[in-house]
Coordinates of N, CA and C in Angstrom, one line a residue:
M828 N -69.5 -7.9 29.1 CA -70.1 -8.5 30.3 C -71.1 -7.5 30.9
M829 N -70.9 -6.2 30.8 CA -71.8 -5.3 31.3 C -73.1 -5.3 30.5
A830 N -73.0 -5.5 29.2 CA -74.2 -5.6 28.4 C -75.1 -6.8 28.8
N831 N -74.4 -7.9 29.1 CA -75.1 -9.1 29.5 C -75.7 -8.9 30.9
L832 N -75.0 -8.2 31.7 CA -75.4 -8.0 33.1 C -76.6 -7.2 33.2
F833 N -76.7 -6.1 32.4 CA -77.9 -5.2 32.5 C -79.0 -5.7 31.5
S834 N -78.8 -6.8 30.8 CA -79.8 -7.2 29.8 C -81.0 -7.7 30.5
I835 N -81.0 -8.1 31.8 CA -82.1 -8.5 32.5 C -83.1 -7.4 32.7
F836 N -82.6 -6.1 32.6 CA -83.5 -5.0 32.8 C -83.9 -4.3 31.5
D837 N -83.6 -5.1 30.4 CA -84.0 -4.6 29.0 C -85.5 -4.6 28.8
P838 N -86.2 -3.5 28.6 CA -87.6 -3.6 28.4 C -88.1 -4.1 27.1
A839 N -87.2 -4.4 26.1 CA -87.5 -4.9 24.8 C -88.1 -6.3 24.9
A840 N -89.0 -6.6 24.0 CA -89.6 -8.0 24.0 C -89.8 -8.4 22.5
T841 N -90.5 -9.4 22.3 CA -90.8 -9.9 21.0 C -91.8 -9.1 20.3
F842 N -91.9 -9.3 19.0 CA -92.8 -8.6 18.1 C -92.5 -7.1 18.0
H843 N -91.3 -6.7 18.4 CA -90.8 -5.3 18.3 C -91.7 -4.4 19.2
F844 N -92.2 -4.9 20.2 CA -93.1 -4.1 21.1 C -92.8 -4.4 22.5
P845 N -92.6 -3.3 23.4 CA -92.2 -3.5 24.8 C -93.4 -4.1 25.6
L846 N -93.6 -5.4 25.4 CA -94.7 -6.0 26.2 C -94.4 -6.1 27.7
N847 N -93.1 -6.0 28.1 CA -92.8 -6.1 29.5 C -93.4 -5.0 30.3
W848 N -93.6 -3.8 29.7 CA -94.2 -2.7 30.4 C -95.6 -3.0 30.8
G849 N -96.3 -4.0 30.2 CA -97.6 -4.4 30.6 C -97.7 -5.0 32.0
A850 N -96.5 -5.4 32.6 CA -96.5 -5.9 34.0 C -96.9 -4.8 35.0
S851 N -96.8 -3.5 34.6 CA -97.3 -2.5 35.5 C -98.8 -2.5 35.7
L852 N -99.5 -3.0 34.7 CA -101.0 -3.1 34.8 C -101.4 -4.5 35.2
L853 N -100.5 -5.3 35.6 CA -100.9 -6.7 35.9 C -101.8 -6.8 37.2
G854 N -101.6 -5.8 38.1 CA -102.4 -5.8 39.3 C -103.9 -5.7 39.1
L855 N -104.3 -5.0 38.0 CA -105.7 -4.8 37.7 C -106.3 -6.2 37.4
F856 N -105.5 -7.1 36.8 CA -106.0 -8.4 36.4 C -106.0 -9.4 37.6
L857 N -105.0 -9.2 38.5 CA -104.8 -10.1 39.6 C -105.9 -9.8 40.7
I858 N -106.3 -8.6 40.9 CA -107.3 -8.3 42.0 C -108.7 -8.8 41.6
P859 N -109.3 -9.7 42.3 CA -110.6 -10.2 42.0 C -111.7 -9.1 42.0
W860 N -112.8 -9.4 41.3 CA -113.9 -8.4 41.3 C -114.5 -8.2 42.6
S861 N -114.5 -9.3 43.5 CA -115.1 -9.2 44.8 C -114.4 -8.1 45.7
Y862 N -113.2 -7.8 45.4 CA -112.5 -6.8 46.1 C -113.2 -5.4 46.0
W863 N -113.7 -5.1 44.9 CA -114.4 -3.9 44.6 C -115.8 -3.9 45.0
V864 N -116.4 -5.1 45.1 CA -117.9 -5.2 45.3 C -118.2 -5.2 46.8
Q865 N -117.5 -6.1 47.6 CA -117.9 -6.3 49.0 C -116.7 -6.2 49.9
P866 N -116.9 -5.8 51.1 CA -115.7 -5.6 52.0 C -115.1 -6.9 52.4
N867 N -113.8 -7.0 52.5 CA -113.1 -8.1 52.9 C -111.8 -7.7 53.7
R868 N -111.0 -8.7 54.1 CA -109.9 -8.3 55.0 C -108.8 -7.6 54.2
Y869 N -108.7 -7.8 52.9 CA -107.7 -7.1 52.1 C -108.1 -5.7 51.9
S870 N -109.4 -5.4 51.6 CA -109.8 -4.1 51.4 C -109.7 -3.3 52.7
K871 N -110.0 -3.9 53.8 CA -110.0 -3.3 55.1 C -108.5 -2.9 55.5
M872 N -107.6 -3.9 55.2 CA -106.2 -3.6 55.4 C -105.7 -2.5 54.6
F873 N -106.1 -2.4 53.3 CA -105.7 -1.4 52.4 C -106.2 0.0 52.9
L874 N -107.5 0.0 53.4 CA -108.1 1.2 53.9 C -107.4 1.7 55.1
M875 N -106.9 0.8 56.0 CA -106.1 1.2 57.2 C -104.8 1.8 56.8
V876 N -104.1 1.3 55.8 CA -102.9 1.8 55.4 C -103.1 3.2 54.7
T877 N -104.1 3.3 53.9 CA -104.3 4.6 53.2 C -104.7 5.7 54.2
S878 N -105.5 5.3 55.3 CA -105.9 6.2 56.3 C -104.7 6.7 57.1
Q879 N -103.8 5.8 57.4 CA -102.6 6.2 58.1 C -101.7 7.1 57.3
L880 N -101.6 6.8 56.0 CA -100.8 7.6 55.1 C -101.4 9.0 54.9
H881 N -102.8 9.0 54.9 CA -103.5 10.3 54.8 C -103.1 11.2 56.0
L882 N -103.1 10.7 57.2 CA -102.8 11.5 58.3 C -101.4 12.0 58.3
E883 N -100.4 11.1 57.9 CA -99.0 11.6 57.8 C -98.8 12.6 56.7
F884 N -99.4 12.4 55.6 CA -99.2 13.3 54.5 C -99.9 14.7 54.8
K885 N -101.0 14.6 55.4 CA -101.7 15.8 55.8 C -100.9 16.7 56.8
T886 N -100.2 16.0 57.7 CA -99.3 16.7 58.6 C -98.1 17.4 57.9
L887 N -97.6 16.7 56.9 CA -96.5 17.2 56.1 C -96.9 18.4 55.2
V888 N -98.1 18.3 54.6 CA -98.5 19.4 53.8 C -98.9 20.6 54.6
G889 N -99.5 20.4 55.7 CA -99.9 21.5 56.6 C -101.4 21.7 56.7
P890 N -101.8 22.6 57.5 CA -103.3 22.8 57.7 C -103.9 23.5 56.6
T891 N -103.1 24.1 55.7 CA -103.7 24.9 54.6 C -104.1 24.0 53.4
S892 N -103.8 22.7 53.5 CA -104.1 21.8 52.4 C -105.7 21.6 52.2
S893 N -106.1 21.4 51.0 CA -107.5 21.3 50.7 C -107.9 19.8 50.9
Q894 N -109.2 19.5 50.9 CA -109.7 18.2 51.0 C -109.3 17.3 49.8
G895 N -108.7 16.2 50.0 CA -108.3 15.3 48.9 C -106.9 15.6 48.3
H896 N -106.2 16.5 49.0 CA -104.9 16.9 48.6 C -103.9 15.8 48.6
T897 N -104.1 14.9 49.6 CA -103.1 13.8 49.8 C -103.4 12.6 48.9
L898 N -104.5 12.6 48.2 CA -104.9 11.4 47.4 C -103.9 11.1 46.3
I899 N -103.3 12.1 45.7 CA -102.4 11.9 44.6 C -101.1 11.2 45.2
F900 N -100.7 11.6 46.4 CA -99.5 11.0 47.0 C -99.8 9.6 47.5
I901 N -101.0 9.3 48.0 CA -101.3 7.9 48.4 C -101.4 7.0 47.1
S902 N -101.9 7.5 46.1 CA -102.0 6.8 44.8 C -100.6 6.5 44.3
L903 N -99.7 7.5 44.4 CA -98.3 7.4 43.9 C -97.6 6.4 44.8
F904 N -97.8 6.4 46.1 CA -97.2 5.4 46.9 C -97.6 4.0 46.6
A905 N -99.0 3.8 46.3 CA -99.5 2.5 46.0 C -99.0 2.0 44.7
L906 N -98.8 2.8 43.7 CA -98.3 2.5 42.4 C -96.9 2.0 42.4
I907 N -96.1 2.8 43.1 CA -94.6 2.4 43.2 C -94.4 1.2 44.0
L908 N -95.2 1.1 45.1 CA -95.1 -0.1 46.0 C -95.4 -1.4 45.2
F909 N -96.5 -1.3 44.4 CA -96.9 -2.5 43.7 C -95.9 -2.9 42.6
N910 N -95.3 -1.9 41.9 CA -94.3 -2.2 40.9 C -93.0 -2.8 41.5
N911 N -92.7 -2.2 42.7 CA -91.5 -2.7 43.4 C -91.6 -4.1 43.9
L912 N -92.7 -4.4 44.5 CA -92.9 -5.8 45.0 C -93.2 -6.8 43.8
L913 N -93.8 -6.3 42.8 CA -94.0 -7.2 41.6 C -92.7 -7.6 41.0
G914 N -91.7 -6.7 41.0 CA -90.4 -7.0 40.4 C -89.6 -8.0 41.1
L915 N -90.0 -8.3 42.4 CA -89.3 -9.4 43.1 C -89.7 -10.8 42.7
L916 N -90.8 -10.9 42.0 CA -91.3 -12.2 41.5 C -90.4 -12.7 40.4
P917 N -90.1 -14.0 40.2 CA -89.3 -14.5 39.1 C -89.9 -14.2 37.8
Y918 N -89.0 -13.8 36.9 CA -89.4 -13.6 35.4 C -90.4 -12.4 35.3
V919 N -90.5 -11.5 36.2 CA -91.4 -10.4 36.1 C -90.6 -9.1 35.9
F920 N -90.9 -8.3 34.9 CA -90.2 -7.1 34.6 C -90.4 -6.0 35.7
T921 N -89.3 -5.4 36.1 CA -89.4 -4.4 37.2 C -89.4 -3.0 36.5
S922 N -90.5 -2.4 36.3 CA -90.6 -1.1 35.6 C -90.0 0.0 36.5
S923 N -90.1 -0.1 37.8 CA -89.6 1.0 38.6 C -88.1 1.1 38.7
S924 N -87.4 0.1 38.0 CA -85.9 0.2 38.0 C -85.4 0.9 36.8
H925 N -86.3 1.5 36.0 CA -86.0 2.3 34.8 C -86.2 3.8 35.0
L926 N -85.3 4.6 34.5 CA -85.5 6.0 34.6 C -86.7 6.5 33.8
V927 N -87.0 5.8 32.8 CA -88.2 6.2 32.0 C -89.5 6.2 32.9
M928 N -89.6 5.2 33.7 CA -90.7 5.1 34.6 C -90.6 6.1 35.8
T929 N -89.5 6.2 36.4 CA -89.4 7.1 37.6 C -89.4 8.6 37.2
L930 N -88.8 8.9 36.1 CA -88.8 10.3 35.6 C -90.2 10.7 35.2
S931 N -91.0 9.7 34.6 CA -92.4 10.0 34.3 C -93.2 10.3 35.5
L932 N -92.8 9.8 36.6 CA -93.6 10.1 37.9 C -93.1 11.4 38.5
A933 N -91.8 11.6 38.5 CA -91.2 12.8 39.2 C -91.4 14.1 38.5
M934 N -91.1 14.0 37.2 CA -91.1 15.3 36.4 C -92.4 16.0 36.3
P935 N -93.5 15.3 36.0 CA -94.8 16.1 36.0 C -95.2 16.7 37.3
L936 N -94.9 15.9 38.4 CA -95.2 16.5 39.7 C -94.4 17.8 40.0
W937 N -93.1 17.7 39.7 CA -92.2 18.9 40.0 C -92.6 20.0 39.1
V938 N -92.9 19.8 37.9 CA -93.3 20.9 37.0 C -94.6 21.5 37.4
S939 N -95.6 20.7 37.8 CA -96.9 21.2 38.3 C -96.7 22.1 39.6
F940 N -95.8 21.6 40.5 CA -95.6 22.4 41.7 C -94.9 23.7 41.4
M941 N -94.0 23.7 40.5 CA -93.3 25.0 40.1 C -94.3 25.9 39.4
I942 N -95.1 25.4 38.5 CA -96.0 26.3 37.8 C -97.0 26.9 38.8
Y943 N -97.5 26.1 39.7 CA -98.5 26.6 40.7 C -97.9 27.6 41.6
G944 N -96.6 27.3 42.1 CA -96.0 28.2 43.0 C -95.6 29.5 42.5
W945 N -95.0 29.5 41.3 CA -94.6 30.8 40.7 C -95.8 31.6 40.2
F946 N -96.9 31.0 39.9 CA -98.0 31.8 39.4 C -98.9 32.3 40.6
N947 N -99.0 31.6 41.7 CA -99.8 31.9 42.8 C -99.1 32.5 44.0
H948 N -97.9 32.1 44.2 CA -97.1 32.5 45.4 C -95.7 32.9 44.9
T949 N -95.7 33.9 44.1 CA -94.4 34.4 43.5 C -93.4 34.9 44.6
R950 N -94.0 35.7 45.5 CA -93.1 36.3 46.6 C -92.5 35.2 47.5
H951 N -93.4 34.2 47.8 CA -92.9 33.1 48.6 C -91.8 32.3 47.9
M952 N -92.0 32.1 46.6 CA -91.0 31.3 45.9 C -89.7 32.1 45.8
L953 N -89.7 33.4 45.6 CA -88.5 34.2 45.6 C -87.8 34.3 46.9
A954 N -88.7 34.4 48.0 CA -88.1 34.4 49.3 C -87.5 33.1 49.7
H955 N -88.0 32.0 49.1 CA -87.4 30.7 49.5 C -86.0 30.5 48.9
L956 N -85.6 31.3 47.9 CA -84.3 31.2 47.3 C -83.2 31.7 48.2
V957 N -83.6 32.6 49.2 CA -82.6 33.1 50.2 C -83.1 32.7 51.6
P958 N -82.4 31.8 52.2 CA -82.8 31.4 53.6 C -82.7 32.6 54.6
L959 N -83.5 32.5 55.6 CA -83.5 33.6 56.6 C -82.2 33.7 57.3
G960 N -81.7 34.9 57.5 CA -80.4 35.1 58.2 C -79.2 35.0 57.3
T961 N -79.4 34.9 56.0 CA -78.2 34.8 55.1 C -77.5 36.2 55.0
P962 N -76.2 36.2 55.2 CA -75.5 37.5 55.0 C -75.6 38.1 53.6
G963 N -75.6 39.4 53.5 CA -75.8 40.0 52.2 C -74.8 39.6 51.1
I964 N -73.6 39.4 51.5 CA -72.5 39.1 50.5 C -72.7 37.6 50.0
L965 N -73.4 36.8 50.7 CA -73.6 35.4 50.3 C -75.0 35.2 49.6
M966 N -75.8 36.2 49.5 CA -77.1 36.1 48.9 C -77.1 35.6 47.4
P967 N -76.2 36.2 46.5 CA -76.1 35.7 45.1 C -75.8 34.2 45.0
F968 N -74.8 33.8 45.9 CA -74.4 32.4 45.9 C -75.5 31.5 46.4
M969 N -76.3 31.9 47.4 CA -77.4 31.1 47.9 C -78.5 31.0 46.9
V970 N -78.8 32.1 46.2 CA -79.8 32.0 45.1 C -79.4 31.0 44.1
L971 N -78.1 31.0 43.7 CA -77.6 30.0 42.7 C -77.7 28.6 43.2
I972 N -77.3 28.4 44.5 CA -77.3 27.1 45.1 C -78.7 26.5 45.2
E973 N -79.6 27.4 45.7 CA -81.0 27.0 45.9 C -81.7 26.7 44.6
T974 N -81.4 27.5 43.5 CA -81.9 27.2 42.2 C -81.5 25.9 41.6
I975 N -80.2 25.6 41.8 CA -79.7 24.3 41.3 C -80.3 23.1 42.0
S976 N -80.4 23.3 43.4 CA -81.0 22.2 44.2 C -82.4 22.0 43.9
N977 N -83.1 23.1 43.5 CA -84.5 23.0 43.1 C -84.7 22.3 41.7
V978 N -83.8 22.6 40.8 CA -83.9 22.1 39.4 C -83.6 20.6 39.4
I979 N -82.7 20.1 40.2 CA -82.3 18.7 40.2 C -83.2 17.8 41.0
R980 N -84.2 18.4 41.6 CA -85.1 17.6 42.5 C -85.7 16.4 41.7
P981 N -86.3 16.6 40.6 CA -86.9 15.4 39.9 C -85.9 14.4 39.5
G982 N -84.7 14.8 39.1 CA -83.7 13.9 38.8 C -83.2 13.0 40.0
T983 N -83.1 13.7 41.2 CA -82.7 13.0 42.4 C -83.8 12.0 42.8
L984 N -85.1 12.4 42.7 CA -86.2 11.5 43.0 C -86.1 10.3 42.1
A985 N -86.0 10.5 40.8 CA -86.0 9.4 39.8 C -84.8 8.5 40.0
V986 N -83.6 9.0 40.2 CA -82.4 8.2 40.3 C -82.4 7.5 41.6
R987 N -82.8 8.1 42.7 CA -82.9 7.4 44.0 C -83.7 6.1 43.9
L988 N -84.9 6.2 43.3 CA -85.7 5.0 43.2 C -85.2 4.0 42.3
A989 N -84.7 4.4 41.1 CA -84.2 3.4 40.1 C -82.9 2.8 40.6
A990 N -82.0 3.5 41.2 CA -80.8 3.0 41.7 C -80.9 2.0 42.8
N991 N -81.8 2.3 43.7 CA -82.0 1.4 44.9 C -82.7 0.1 44.4
M992 N -83.6 0.2 43.4 CA -84.2 -1.1 42.9 C -83.3 -1.9 42.1
I993 N -82.5 -1.3 41.2 CA -81.6 -2.0 40.3 C -80.4 -2.6 41.1
A994 N -80.0 -1.9 42.2 CA -78.8 -2.4 42.9 C -79.1 -3.8 43.6
G995 N -80.3 -3.9 44.2 CA -80.6 -5.1 44.9 C -80.8 -6.3 43.9
H996 N -81.5 -5.9 42.7 CA -81.7 -7.0 41.7 C -80.4 -7.5 41.1
L997 N -79.4 -6.5 40.9 CA -78.1 -6.9 40.4 C -77.4 -7.9 41.3
L998 N -77.5 -7.5 42.6 CA -76.8 -8.4 43.6 C -77.4 -9.8 43.7
L999 N -78.7 -9.9 43.6 CA -79.4 -11.2 43.6 C -79.0 -12.0 42.3
V1000 N -78.9 -11.3 41.2 CA -78.6 -12.0 39.9 C -77.1 -12.4 40.0
L1001 N -76.2 -11.6 40.5 CA -74.8 -12.0 40.5 C -74.5 -13.2 41.4
L1002 N -75.2 -13.2 42.6 CA -75.1 -14.3 43.5 C -75.7 -15.5 43.0
G1003 N -76.9 -15.4 42.3 CA -77.6 -16.5 41.8 C -76.8 -17.2 40.6
N1004 N -76.0 -16.4 39.9 CA -75.3 -17.0 38.8 C -74.1 -17.9 39.2
Q1005 N -73.7 -17.7 40.5 CA -72.6 -18.5 41.0 C -73.1 -19.9 41.6
G1006 N -74.3 -20.1 41.6 CA -74.8 -21.4 42.1 C -74.4 -22.6 41.4
P1007 N -74.4 -22.7 40.1 CA -74.0 -23.9 39.4 C -72.6 -24.4 39.6
S1008 N -71.7 -23.4 40.0 CA -70.3 -23.8 40.2 C -69.9 -24.0 41.6
M1009 N -70.9 -24.1 42.5 CA -70.6 -24.2 44.0 C -70.9 -25.6 44.4
S1010 N -70.2 -26.0 45.5 CA -70.5 -27.3 46.1 C -71.8 -27.2 46.9
S1011 N -72.2 -28.4 47.4 CA -73.5 -28.5 48.1 C -73.5 -27.6 49.4
F1012 N -72.4 -27.6 50.1 CA -72.4 -26.8 51.3 C -72.5 -25.3 51.0
L1013 N -71.7 -24.9 50.1 CA -71.7 -23.5 49.7 C -73.0 -23.1 49.1
L1014 N -73.7 -24.1 48.4 CA -75.0 -23.8 47.8 C -76.0 -23.6 48.8
S1015 N -76.0 -24.3 49.9 CA -76.9 -24.1 51.0 C -76.7 -22.7 51.7
I1016 N -75.5 -22.3 51.8 CA -75.2 -21.0 52.4 C -75.7 -19.9 51.4
L1017 N -75.5 -20.1 50.1 CA -76.0 -19.2 49.1 C -77.5 -19.0 49.1
L1018 N -78.2 -20.2 49.3 CA -79.6 -20.2 49.4 C -80.1 -19.3 50.5
V1019 N -79.5 -19.5 51.7 CA -79.9 -18.7 52.9 C -79.6 -17.2 52.6
T1020 N -78.5 -17.0 52.0 CA -78.1 -15.6 51.7 C -79.1 -14.9 50.8
Q1021 N -79.5 -15.7 49.7 CA -80.5 -15.2 48.8 C -81.9 -14.9 49.4
I1022 N -82.3 -15.8 50.4 CA -83.5 -15.5 51.1 C -83.5 -14.3 51.9
L1023 N -82.3 -14.1 52.6 CA -82.1 -12.9 53.4 C -82.1 -11.6 52.6
L1024 N -81.5 -11.7 51.4 CA -81.4 -10.6 50.5 C -82.8 -10.3 49.9
L1025 N -83.6 -11.3 49.7 CA -84.9 -11.1 49.2 C -85.8 -10.4 50.2
T1026 N -85.6 -10.8 51.5 CA -86.3 -10.1 52.6 C -85.9 -8.7 52.7
L1027 N -84.6 -8.4 52.5 CA -84.1 -7.0 52.6 C -84.7 -6.2 51.4
E1028 N -84.8 -6.8 50.2 CA -85.3 -6.2 49.0 C -86.8 -5.8 49.2
S1029 N -87.5 -6.7 49.9 CA -88.9 -6.4 50.2 C -89.1 -5.2 51.0
A1030 N -88.2 -5.1 52.0 CA -88.2 -3.9 52.9 C -87.8 -2.7 52.1
V1031 N -86.8 -2.8 51.3 CA -86.3 -1.7 50.4 C -87.5 -1.2 49.5
A1032 N -88.2 -2.1 49.0 CA -89.3 -1.8 48.1 C -90.4 -1.0 48.8
I1033 N -90.7 -1.3 50.0 CA -91.6 -0.5 50.8 C -91.1 0.8 51.2
I1034 N -89.8 0.8 51.6 CA -89.2 2.1 52.1 C -89.1 3.1 51.0
Q1035 N -88.6 2.6 49.8 CA -88.4 3.5 48.7 C -89.7 4.1 48.2
S1036 N -90.7 3.4 48.1 CA -92.0 3.9 47.7 C -92.5 5.0 48.7
Y1037 N -92.3 4.7 50.0 CA -92.7 5.7 51.0 C -91.8 6.9 50.9
V1038 N -90.5 6.8 50.7 CA -89.6 7.9 50.6 C -90.0 8.8 49.4
F1039 N -90.3 8.2 48.3 CA -90.7 8.9 47.1 C -91.9 9.7 47.3
A1040 N -92.9 9.1 48.0 CA -94.2 9.8 48.2 C -94.0 10.9 49.2
V1041 N -93.2 10.7 50.3 CA -93.0 11.7 51.3 C -92.2 12.9 50.7
L1042 N -91.2 12.7 49.9 CA -90.4 13.8 49.3 C -91.3 14.6 48.4
A1043 N -92.1 13.9 47.6 CA -93.1 14.6 46.7 C -94.0 15.5 47.5
T1044 N -94.5 14.9 48.7 CA -95.4 15.7 49.6 C -94.6 16.9 50.1
L1045 N -93.4 16.8 50.5 CA -92.6 17.9 51.1 C -92.4 19.0 50.0
Y1046 N -92.1 18.5 48.8 CA -92.0 19.5 47.7 C -93.2 20.3 47.4
S1047 N -94.4 19.6 47.6 CA -95.6 20.3 47.3 C -96.0 21.3 48.5
S1048 N -95.5 20.9 49.7 CA -95.8 21.8 50.9 C -95.0 23.1 50.8
E1049 N -93.9 23.2 50.0 CA -93.2 24.4 49.9 C -93.8 25.4 49.0
V1050 N -94.8 25.0 48.2 CA -95.4 26.0 47.2 C -96.8 26.2 47.6
V1051 N -97.3 25.6 48.7 CA -98.7 25.8 49.1 C -98.8 27.0 50.1

């Protein structure tokens, strides 16, 4: 049963090629060329969102950030948000529910932050392993704890995003499979419940993309 339950998240497709991963690039084909050529309400709305995100991320990074420092996190937010919302459409593959996708986003960011921090701010990185005011007898344990918490950061980022996306999808699938065996009255209740869950999943898709980008921004602010 578990194999059949998770088969909806199987990235395999016909012709022995994972064609489902092409859904991540579907947005480039859906956006009309006029979006890039002339201003419209969609481009203005997207510009307002990115401007607000730039202000928030710049506050998190700090005044020492260089110009354009927040662009990578805004792009990361837009990519995850698009894939999360795209996965709510029927028969569309949700790439952000796989650890292959989420780890591919989290691991390079974390590795680049660590390399930059240890090569350019070595004293700061060493001092960060021991919080201020730690008793001398607890310093070795704090170094071990801080090191472990630092190493598992990309894993927690990836698992958080994938688990939140796959949990809601599984709940929708499990409830939807009960429809054929229900009466008309219970089916109407199930339909209302599915609509409410879909609304909740839309909010989760936005929140999780924002959380991923904010945490990545906070991790970068520790090494700048």
